[in-house]
XYZ file of C-alpha atoms in Angstrom:
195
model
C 137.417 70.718 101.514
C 136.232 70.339 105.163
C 134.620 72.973 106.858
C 136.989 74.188 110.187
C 134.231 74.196 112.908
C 136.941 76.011 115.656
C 138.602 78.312 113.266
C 134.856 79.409 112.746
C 134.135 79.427 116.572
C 137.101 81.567 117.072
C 136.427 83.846 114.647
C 132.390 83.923 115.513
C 133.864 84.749 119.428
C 136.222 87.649 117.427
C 132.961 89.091 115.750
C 130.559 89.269 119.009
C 133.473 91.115 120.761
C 134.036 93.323 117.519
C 130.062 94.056 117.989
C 130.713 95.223 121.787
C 129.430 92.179 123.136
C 130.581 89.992 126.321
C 130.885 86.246 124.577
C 131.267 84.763 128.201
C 127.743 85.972 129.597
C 125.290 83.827 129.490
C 123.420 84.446 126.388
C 126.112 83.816 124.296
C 128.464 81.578 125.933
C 127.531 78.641 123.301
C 126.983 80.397 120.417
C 130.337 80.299 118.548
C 129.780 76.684 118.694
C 126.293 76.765 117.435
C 127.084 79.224 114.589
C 129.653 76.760 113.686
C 127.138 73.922 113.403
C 124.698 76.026 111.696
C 127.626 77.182 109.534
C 128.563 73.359 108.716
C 125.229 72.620 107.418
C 124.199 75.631 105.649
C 127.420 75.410 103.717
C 127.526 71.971 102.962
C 127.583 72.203 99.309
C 131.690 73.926 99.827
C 133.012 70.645 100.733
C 131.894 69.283 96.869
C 133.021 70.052 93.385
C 130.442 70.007 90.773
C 131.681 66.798 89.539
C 131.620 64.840 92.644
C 128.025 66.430 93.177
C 127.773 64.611 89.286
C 129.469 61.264 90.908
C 127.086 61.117 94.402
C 123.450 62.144 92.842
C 124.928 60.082 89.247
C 122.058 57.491 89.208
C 120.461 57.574 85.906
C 117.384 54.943 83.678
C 118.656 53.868 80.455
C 115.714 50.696 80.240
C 113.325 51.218 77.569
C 113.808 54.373 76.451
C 113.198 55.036 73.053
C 114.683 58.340 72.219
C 115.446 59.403 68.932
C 118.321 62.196 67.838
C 115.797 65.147 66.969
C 113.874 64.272 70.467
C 112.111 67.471 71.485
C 110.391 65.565 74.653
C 111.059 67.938 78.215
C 111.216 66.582 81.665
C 110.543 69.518 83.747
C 110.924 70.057 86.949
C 109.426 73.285 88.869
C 109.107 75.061 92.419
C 112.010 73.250 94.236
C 112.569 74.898 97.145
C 116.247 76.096 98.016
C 118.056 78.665 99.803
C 121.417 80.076 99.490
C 124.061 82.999 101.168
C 124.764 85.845 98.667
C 129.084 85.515 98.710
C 129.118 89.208 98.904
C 127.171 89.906 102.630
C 126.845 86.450 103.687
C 123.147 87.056 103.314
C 120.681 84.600 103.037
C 118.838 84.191 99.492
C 115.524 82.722 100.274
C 111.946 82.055 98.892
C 114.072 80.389 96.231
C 111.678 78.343 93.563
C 114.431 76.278 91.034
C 112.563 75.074 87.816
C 114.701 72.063 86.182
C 114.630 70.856 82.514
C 116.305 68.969 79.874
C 115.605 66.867 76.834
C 116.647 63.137 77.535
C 119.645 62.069 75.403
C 119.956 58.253 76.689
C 118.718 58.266 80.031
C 117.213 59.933 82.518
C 117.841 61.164 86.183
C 115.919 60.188 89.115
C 113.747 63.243 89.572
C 114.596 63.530 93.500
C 118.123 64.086 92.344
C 117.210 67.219 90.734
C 116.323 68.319 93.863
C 118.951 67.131 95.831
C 121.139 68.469 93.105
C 119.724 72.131 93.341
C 119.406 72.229 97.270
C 123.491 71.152 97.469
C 124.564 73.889 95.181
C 122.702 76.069 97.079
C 124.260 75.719 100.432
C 127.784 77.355 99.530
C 128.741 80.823 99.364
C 126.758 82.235 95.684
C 125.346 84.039 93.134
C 122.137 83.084 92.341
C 123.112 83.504 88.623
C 126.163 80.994 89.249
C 123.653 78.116 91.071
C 122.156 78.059 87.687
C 125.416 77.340 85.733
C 126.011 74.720 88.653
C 122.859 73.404 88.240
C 123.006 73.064 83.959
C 126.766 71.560 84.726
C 125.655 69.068 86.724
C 122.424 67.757 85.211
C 124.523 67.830 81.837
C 127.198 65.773 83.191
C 125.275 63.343 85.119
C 122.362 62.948 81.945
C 124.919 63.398 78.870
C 121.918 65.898 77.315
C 123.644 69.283 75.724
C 119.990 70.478 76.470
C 119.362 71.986 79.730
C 117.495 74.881 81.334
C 117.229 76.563 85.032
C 115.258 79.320 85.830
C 115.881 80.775 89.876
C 112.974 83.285 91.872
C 114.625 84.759 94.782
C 115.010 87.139 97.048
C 117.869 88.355 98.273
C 118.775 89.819 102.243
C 121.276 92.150 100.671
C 118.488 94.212 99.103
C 115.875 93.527 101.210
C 117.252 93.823 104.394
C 119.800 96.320 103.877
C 121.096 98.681 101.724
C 118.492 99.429 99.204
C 115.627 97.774 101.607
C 113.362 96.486 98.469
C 111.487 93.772 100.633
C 109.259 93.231 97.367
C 111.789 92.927 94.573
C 112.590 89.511 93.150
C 115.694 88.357 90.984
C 114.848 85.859 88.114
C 117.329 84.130 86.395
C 117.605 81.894 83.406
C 120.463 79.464 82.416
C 119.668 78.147 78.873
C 121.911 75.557 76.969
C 121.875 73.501 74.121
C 118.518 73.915 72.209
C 117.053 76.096 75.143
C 119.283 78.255 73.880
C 119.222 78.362 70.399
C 115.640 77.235 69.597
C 112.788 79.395 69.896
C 110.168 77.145 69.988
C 111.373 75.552 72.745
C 112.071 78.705 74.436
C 108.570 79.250 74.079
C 107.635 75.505 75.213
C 109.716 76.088 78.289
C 108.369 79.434 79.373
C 104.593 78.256 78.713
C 105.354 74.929 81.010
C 107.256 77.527 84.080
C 104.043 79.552 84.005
């Protein structure tokens, strides 16, 4: 799906006159157009499904591996740094920190797709909660491994800036699958290595 740059100008124009504003003066003569462009590339991620975020970031290592079925080994990935807009304000998530792992089945991911990975889901209309499952999905897809975990910090405009007004409160979330989700020790392993 392609992102409408004038239907958001017009509709940009149609909020600074709803605020009592004059979107002819000077000021703000260009900004519909530069909200637009903003808009385009905070909210990137929209224009891709999961699966062809799977297909463009797909590239995985299969050479000499030597991975065995009851392979415990983690490849962990921490303090990626994303932001997203909350779906229900349009508010910006920020000071996001993504931590990243799974147990290699057959191959491995390049480990600057994680992040590329994580900072795409981010920029479309969320729930922090739900970039996690996009996250897992992906990283499962793309690797083949049933065992994946994500754990989000963030902060969130919606309480901090409004509403409530908690500047200091911070939303952690885990997604666990596969063995991160059914085996303790792991667990464990996996909170130990995030700290």
């Amino acid at each position: 799906m392609d992102i409408n740059l004038k239907e958001i100008e017009k509709h940009i124009r149609g909020i600074l006159i709803a605020l009592g504003e004059n979107p002819d003066r000077e000021g703000l003569k260009d900004t519909p157009k530069r909200v637009a462009q903003m808009y385009e590339e905070v909210f990137k991620g929209q224009a891709y499904t999961n699966q062809e975020i799977a297909e463009m970031f797909g590239k995985t290592f299969e050479d000499d591996l030597s991975i065995h079925e009851d392979n415990k080994d983690i490849v962990f990935m921490k303090n990626i740094e994303i932001f997203s807009h909350c779906e229900h304000h349009l508010a910006l998530m920020y000071n996001m920190k993504v931590a990243v792992a799974y147990i290699p089945k057959d191959k491995v991911i390049g480990l600057s797709k994680i992040a590329r990975i994580a900072d795409l889901v981010g920029r479309r209309l969320q729930l922090q909660e739900r970039i996690g499952t996009d996250i897992a999905e992906i990283i499962q897809m793309i690797t083949d491994s049933d065992d994946v975990a994500v754990i989000i910090e963030g902060e969130h405009g919606c309480m901090s800036t409004r509403g409530i007004k908690k500047t200091n409160a911070q939303t952690i979330t885990t997604t666990l699958r596969g063995r991160f989700k059914t085996d303790p020790t792991l667990q464990n392993n996996l909170m130990i290595i995030y700290k």
